[in-house]
Amino acid sequence: AQSVSQHNHHVILSEAASLELGCNYSYGGTVNLFWYVQYPGQHFQLLLKYFSGDPLVKGIKGFEAEFIKSKFSFNLRKPSVQWSDTAEYFCAVSGGGADGLTFGKGTHLIIQP
Amino acid sequence: EAQVTQNPRYLITVTGKKLTVTCSQNMNHEYMSWYRQDPGLGLRQIYYSMNVEVTDKGDVPEGYKVSRKEKRNFPLILESPSPNQTSLYFCASSWSRKSYNEQFFGPGTRLTVL
């Protein structure tokens, strides 16, 4: 079975700081990788996804992620965060014969003004 | 507007009283899924459906049932709810089971079982 690890459960940053959230997955075959954000009030939104091609993926709201196959990683980055980025961030993996998405446990990001 | 809807959004009930949480999507998606979200555990898949009349267990199916009689609807049924099913529930859908498809999420249903 697949598993997804998100290294940071809580992250607190000041506005304009740079962000990197770690994500590692366990399956060694072909995978598709996603980052979702869940805003206060519960609404989910897809930030970006990788399924083939350029391992550096650009998403919405200035987010990007890099797929490093040799490290089984798909870390999320943003060069300068804003207060409105306060939310919970989930890394998810699909593929490897499993149906649906396997989610990490989430990272709660708080941006202080 | 393309969307996944869930009802009710909030529900407080008592142990053993059967309940149904409805999920509907208007995007003609084949694949639908139910997740529960618990603090520190992320989202875990309960059941999923690859098409009408095709359903299968996810990671945490115990205590739940589902049905898929129509493409757009995928209700979650708790025949005899227990307090450990107190959670935040999300329905999601995507075009197909292909793993590269983005899943679209409903707004969530917060269930409390007393």
mmCIF file of C-alpha atoms in Angstrom:
data_model
loop_
_atom_site.group_PDB
_atom_site.id
_atom_site.type_symbol
_atom_site.label_atom_id
_atom_site.label_comp_id
_atom_site.label_asym_id
_atom_site.label_seq_id
_atom_site.Cartn_x
_atom_site.Cartn_y
_atom_site.Cartn_z
ATOM 1 C CA ALA A 1 0.000 0.000 0.000
ATOM 2 C CA GLN A 2 1.106 3.523 -0.634
ATOM 3 C CA SER A 3 1.904 5.927 2.138
ATOM 4 C CA VAL A 4 2.560 9.637 2.134
ATOM 5 C CA SER A 5 4.618 11.485 4.741
ATOM 6 C CA GLN A 6 4.436 15.172 5.362
ATOM 7 C CA HIS A 7 7.265 16.160 7.621
ATOM 8 C CA ASN A 8 5.890 19.304 9.182
ATOM 9 C CA HIS A 9 2.577 19.192 10.991
ATOM 10 C CA HIS A 10 2.567 22.865 11.930
ATOM 11 C CA VAL A 11 4.506 25.680 10.328
ATOM 12 C CA ILE A 12 4.418 29.319 11.375
ATOM 13 C CA LEU A 13 5.952 31.947 9.115
ATOM 14 C CA SER A 14 5.907 35.685 8.752
ATOM 15 C CA GLU A 15 4.574 37.340 5.630
ATOM 16 C CA ALA A 16 7.100 37.479 2.768
ATOM 17 C CA ALA A 17 9.037 34.507 4.134
ATOM 18 C CA SER A 18 9.833 31.627 1.807
ATOM 19 C CA LEU A 19 8.001 28.362 2.216
ATOM 20 C CA GLU A 20 8.928 24.761 1.642
ATOM 21 C CA LEU A 21 6.693 21.902 2.772
ATOM 22 C CA GLY A 22 8.072 18.406 2.539
ATOM 23 C CA CYS A 23 6.273 15.398 1.070
ATOM 24 C CA ASN A 24 7.604 11.883 0.589
ATOM 25 C CA TYR A 25 5.747 8.874 -0.749
ATOM 26 C CA SER A 26 6.463 5.196 -0.576
ATOM 27 C CA TYR A 27 5.560 3.672 -3.942
ATOM 28 C CA GLY A 28 8.394 3.180 -6.412
ATOM 29 C CA GLY A 29 6.408 2.818 -9.627
ATOM 30 C CA THR A 30 4.578 5.364 -11.737
ATOM 31 C CA VAL A 31 2.726 7.812 -9.568
ATOM 32 C CA ASN A 32 0.772 10.988 -9.908
ATOM 33 C CA LEU A 33 1.284 13.628 -7.269
ATOM 34 C CA PHE A 34 -0.946 16.392 -6.033
ATOM 35 C CA TRP A 35 -0.947 19.228 -3.564
ATOM 36 C CA TYR A 36 -4.308 20.343 -2.238
ATOM 37 C CA VAL A 37 -5.015 23.262 0.048
ATOM 38 C CA GLN A 38 -7.864 23.355 2.532
ATOM 39 C CA TYR A 39 -8.845 26.822 3.611
ATOM 40 C CA PRO A 40 -10.527 27.683 6.918
ATOM 41 C CA GLY A 41 -14.152 26.786 6.393
ATOM 42 C CA GLN A 42 -13.077 23.464 4.867
ATOM 43 C CA HIS A 43 -13.054 24.191 1.149
ATOM 44 C CA PHE A 44 -10.476 22.166 -0.837
ATOM 45 C CA GLN A 45 -8.636 23.465 -3.858
ATOM 46 C CA LEU A 46 -6.042 21.839 -6.106
ATOM 47 C CA LEU A 47 -2.781 23.815 -6.077
ATOM 48 C CA LEU A 48 -0.866 21.745 -8.611
ATOM 49 C CA LYS A 49 -0.288 18.247 -9.865
ATOM 50 C CA TYR A 50 2.411 16.217 -11.543
ATOM 51 C CA PHE A 51 1.831 13.253 -13.816
ATOM 52 C CA SER A 52 4.635 13.423 -16.399
ATOM 53 C CA GLY A 53 7.119 15.719 -18.075
ATOM 54 C CA ASP A 54 8.948 18.597 -16.432
ATOM 55 C CA PRO A 55 9.513 17.678 -12.787
ATOM 56 C CA LEU A 56 9.178 21.316 -11.756
ATOM 57 C CA VAL A 57 5.484 22.026 -11.669
ATOM 58 C CA LYS A 58 3.967 25.458 -11.363
ATOM 59 C CA GLY A 59 0.566 25.850 -9.810
ATOM 60 C CA ILE A 60 -1.853 28.529 -8.809
ATOM 61 C CA LYS A 61 -1.202 31.404 -6.411
ATOM 62 C CA GLY A 62 2.566 31.332 -6.951
ATOM 63 C CA PHE A 63 3.093 27.798 -5.667
ATOM 64 C CA GLU A 64 5.423 25.305 -7.286
ATOM 65 C CA ALA A 65 6.617 21.797 -6.522
ATOM 66 C CA GLU A 66 9.509 19.668 -7.630
ATOM 67 C CA PHE A 67 9.235 15.950 -8.257
ATOM 68 C CA ILE A 68 12.484 14.188 -7.390
ATOM 69 C CA LYS A 69 12.017 10.556 -8.288
ATOM 70 C CA SER A 70 15.250 9.355 -6.690
ATOM 71 C CA LYS A 71 14.160 10.816 -3.365
ATOM 72 C CA PHE A 72 10.476 9.873 -3.655
ATOM 73 C CA SER A 73 9.727 13.504 -2.887
ATOM 74 C CA PHE A 74 7.364 16.209 -4.077
ATOM 75 C CA ASN A 75 8.038 19.274 -1.971
ATOM 76 C CA LEU A 76 5.856 22.354 -2.209
ATOM 77 C CA ARG A 77 7.464 25.796 -2.389
ATOM 78 C CA LYS A 78 6.505 29.423 -2.515
ATOM 79 C CA PRO A 79 9.093 32.215 -2.540
ATOM 80 C CA SER A 80 7.055 34.759 -0.597
ATOM 81 C CA VAL A 81 3.996 33.816 1.447
ATOM 82 C CA GLN A 82 1.005 35.995 2.221
ATOM 83 C CA TRP A 83 -1.401 36.082 5.133
ATOM 84 C CA SER A 84 -4.058 34.571 2.845
ATOM 85 C CA ASP A 85 -1.915 31.418 2.499
ATOM 86 C CA THR A 86 -2.920 30.420 6.031
ATOM 87 C CA ALA A 87 -4.512 27.013 5.495
ATOM 88 C CA GLU A 88 -3.920 23.296 5.732
ATOM 89 C CA TYR A 89 -1.873 21.717 2.934
ATOM 90 C CA PHE A 90 -2.168 18.129 1.841
ATOM 91 C CA CYS A 91 0.132 16.122 -0.368
ATOM 92 C CA ALA A 92 -1.578 13.231 -2.162
ATOM 93 C CA VAL A 93 -0.477 10.366 -4.361
ATOM 94 C CA SER A 94 -2.315 8.145 -6.785
ATOM 95 C CA GLY A 95 -1.186 5.282 -8.961
ATOM 96 C CA GLY A 96 0.480 1.980 -8.360
ATOM 97 C CA GLY A 97 -2.751 0.075 -8.851
ATOM 98 C CA ALA A 98 -4.524 1.789 -6.008
ATOM 99 C CA ASP A 99 -7.742 3.599 -6.717
ATOM 100 C CA GLY A 100 -8.246 7.072 -5.459
ATOM 101 C CA LEU A 101 -5.855 9.283 -3.603
ATOM 102 C CA THR A 102 -3.668 8.518 -0.614
ATOM 103 C CA PHE A 103 -3.248 11.661 1.455
ATOM 104 C CA GLY A 104 -0.586 12.761 3.845
ATOM 105 C CA LYS A 105 -1.676 13.912 7.280
ATOM 106 C CA GLY A 106 -1.478 17.536 6.346
ATOM 107 C CA THR A 107 0.556 20.585 7.321
ATOM 108 C CA HIS A 108 -1.149 23.429 9.100
ATOM 109 C CA LEU A 109 0.424 26.665 7.878
ATOM 110 C CA ILE A 110 -0.047 29.901 9.777
ATOM 111 C CA ILE A 111 1.173 33.143 8.278
ATOM 112 C CA GLN A 112 1.629 35.981 10.734
ATOM 113 C CA PRO A 113 1.201 39.542 9.469
ATOM 114 C CA GLU B 1 -21.627 25.960 -12.015
ATOM 115 C CA ALA B 2 -19.663 22.690 -11.859
ATOM 116 C CA GLN B 3 -19.732 21.446 -8.315
ATOM 117 C CA VAL B 4 -20.020 18.655 -5.784
ATOM 118 C CA THR B 5 -22.730 19.196 -3.203
ATOM 119 C CA GLN B 6 -23.237 17.484 0.127
ATOM 120 C CA ASN B 7 -26.131 17.540 2.530
ATOM 121 C CA PRO B 8 -26.419 18.135 5.349
ATOM 122 C CA ARG B 9 -23.409 20.310 6.096
ATOM 123 C CA TYR B 10 -23.742 19.781 9.836
ATOM 124 C CA LEU B 11 -25.428 16.956 11.676
ATOM 125 C CA ILE B 12 -25.667 16.008 15.327
ATOM 126 C CA THR B 13 -27.219 12.627 16.022
ATOM 127 C CA VAL B 14 -27.307 9.882 18.626
ATOM 128 C CA THR B 15 -25.768 6.452 18.666
ATOM 129 C CA GLY B 16 -27.683 3.912 16.606
ATOM 130 C CA LYS B 17 -29.911 6.287 14.659
ATOM 131 C CA LYS B 18 -29.503 5.569 10.955
ATOM 132 C CA LEU B 19 -28.468 8.488 8.797
ATOM 133 C CA THR B 20 -27.611 9.266 5.193
ATOM 134 C CA VAL B 21 -25.297 11.954 3.887
ATOM 135 C CA THR B 22 -26.047 12.780 0.290
ATOM 136 C CA CYS B 23 -23.487 13.647 -2.372
ATOM 137 C CA SER B 24 -24.258 14.859 -5.853
ATOM 138 C CA GLN B 25 -22.081 16.076 -8.731
ATOM 139 C CA ASN B 26 -23.144 17.807 -11.926
ATOM 140 C CA MET B 27 -20.001 17.162 -13.997
ATOM 141 C CA ASN B 28 -20.924 13.710 -15.351
ATOM 142 C CA HIS B 29 -17.970 12.237 -13.482
ATOM 143 C CA GLU B 30 -17.565 8.482 -13.422
ATOM 144 C CA TYR B 31 -15.501 8.232 -10.252
ATOM 145 C CA MET B 32 -16.803 9.235 -6.827
ATOM 146 C CA SER B 33 -15.345 8.747 -3.403
ATOM 147 C CA TRP B 34 -15.976 9.362 0.280
ATOM 148 C CA TYR B 35 -13.289 10.425 2.741
ATOM 149 C CA ARG B 36 -13.250 11.184 6.407
ATOM 150 C CA GLN B 37 -10.933 13.774 7.892
ATOM 151 C CA ASP B 38 -9.742 13.497 11.468
ATOM 152 C CA PRO B 39 -7.189 15.660 13.292
ATOM 153 C CA GLY B 40 -3.687 14.319 12.853
ATOM 154 C CA LEU B 41 -4.821 11.591 10.452
ATOM 155 C CA GLY B 42 -5.430 13.546 7.261
ATOM 156 C CA LEU B 43 -8.040 12.216 4.848
ATOM 157 C CA ARG B 44 -8.809 8.526 4.671
ATOM 158 C CA GLN B 45 -10.874 6.915 1.976
ATOM 159 C CA ILE B 46 -14.043 5.147 3.101
ATOM 160 C CA TYR B 47 -15.598 3.888 -0.145
ATOM 161 C CA TYR B 48 -15.308 4.683 -3.797
ATOM 162 C CA SER B 49 -17.265 4.034 -6.967
ATOM 163 C CA MET B 50 -15.877 3.713 -10.468
ATOM 164 C CA ASN B 51 -19.267 3.952 -12.110
ATOM 165 C CA VAL B 52 -22.956 3.207 -11.652
ATOM 166 C CA GLU B 53 -23.510 0.055 -9.605
ATOM 167 C CA VAL B 54 -19.736 -0.359 -9.067
ATOM 168 C CA THR B 55 -18.521 0.348 -5.539
ATOM 169 C CA ASP B 56 -15.576 -0.818 -3.493
ATOM 170 C CA LYS B 57 -14.077 -0.439 -0.041
ATOM 171 C CA GLY B 58 -11.428 2.095 0.734
ATOM 172 C CA ASP B 59 -9.131 2.115 3.730
ATOM 173 C CA VAL B 60 -11.732 2.583 6.501
ATOM 174 C CA PRO B 61 -15.073 1.093 5.331
ATOM 175 C CA GLU B 62 -16.274 -0.421 8.628
ATOM 176 C CA GLY B 63 -19.605 0.980 9.759
ATOM 177 C CA TYR B 64 -20.449 2.572 6.415
ATOM 178 C CA LYS B 65 -22.421 1.668 3.323
ATOM 179 C CA VAL B 66 -22.733 3.372 -0.046
ATOM 180 C CA SER B 67 -24.777 3.005 -3.189
ATOM 181 C CA ARG B 68 -24.431 4.275 -6.751
ATOM 182 C CA LYS B 69 -27.752 3.881 -8.505
ATOM 183 C CA GLU B 70 -27.281 7.011 -10.618
ATOM 184 C CA LYS B 71 -24.117 8.513 -11.987
ATOM 185 C CA ARG B 72 -24.543 11.841 -10.234
ATOM 186 C CA ASN B 73 -25.354 10.591 -6.714
ATOM 187 C CA PHE B 74 -23.265 8.700 -4.192
ATOM 188 C CA PRO B 75 -24.878 8.675 -0.735
ATOM 189 C CA LEU B 76 -23.025 7.590 2.387
ATOM 190 C CA ILE B 77 -25.106 5.559 4.817
ATOM 191 C CA LEU B 78 -24.414 4.969 8.480
ATOM 192 C CA GLU B 79 -26.798 2.202 9.545
ATOM 193 C CA SER B 80 -25.945 2.427 13.251
ATOM 194 C CA PRO B 81 -23.679 5.383 13.927
ATOM 195 C CA SER B 82 -21.268 5.272 16.832
ATOM 196 C CA PRO B 83 -19.263 8.061 18.515
ATOM 197 C CA ASN B 84 -16.062 6.982 16.737
ATOM 198 C CA GLN B 85 -17.712 8.036 13.481
ATOM 199 C CA THR B 86 -17.752 11.636 14.654
ATOM 200 C CA SER B 87 -15.716 13.260 11.915
ATOM 201 C CA LEU B 88 -15.633 15.602 8.945
ATOM 202 C CA TYR B 89 -16.733 13.859 5.765
ATOM 203 C CA PHE B 90 -15.902 14.804 2.199
ATOM 204 C CA CYS B 91 -17.301 13.533 -1.030
ATOM 205 C CA ALA B 92 -15.163 13.869 -4.147
ATOM 206 C CA SER B 93 -15.512 13.105 -7.833
ATOM 207 C CA SER B 94 -13.325 12.900 -10.926
ATOM 208 C CA TRP B 95 -13.712 12.089 -14.609
ATOM 209 C CA SER B 96 -12.515 8.553 -14.197
ATOM 210 C CA ARG B 97 -10.439 6.337 -11.976
ATOM 211 C CA LYS B 98 -7.346 7.239 -13.990
ATOM 212 C CA SER B 99 -4.845 8.282 -11.420
ATOM 213 C CA TYR B 100 -3.919 11.561 -13.055
ATOM 214 C CA ASN B 101 -7.429 12.951 -12.795
ATOM 215 C CA GLU B 102 -7.958 15.757 -10.342
ATOM 216 C CA GLN B 103 -10.586 15.087 -7.724
ATOM 217 C CA PHE B 104 -13.169 17.773 -6.987
ATOM 218 C CA PHE B 105 -14.317 17.984 -3.407
ATOM 219 C CA GLY B 106 -17.635 18.832 -1.842
ATOM 220 C CA PRO B 107 -17.888 21.363 0.997
ATOM 221 C CA GLY B 108 -17.808 18.748 3.756
ATOM 222 C CA THR B 109 -20.270 17.407 6.319
ATOM 223 C CA ARG B 110 -19.435 17.714 9.981
ATOM 224 C CA LEU B 111 -21.016 14.797 11.831
ATOM 225 C CA THR B 112 -21.236 14.460 15.596
ATOM 226 C CA VAL B 113 -22.507 11.206 17.087
ATOM 227 C CA LEU B 114 -23.432 11.461 20.772
#
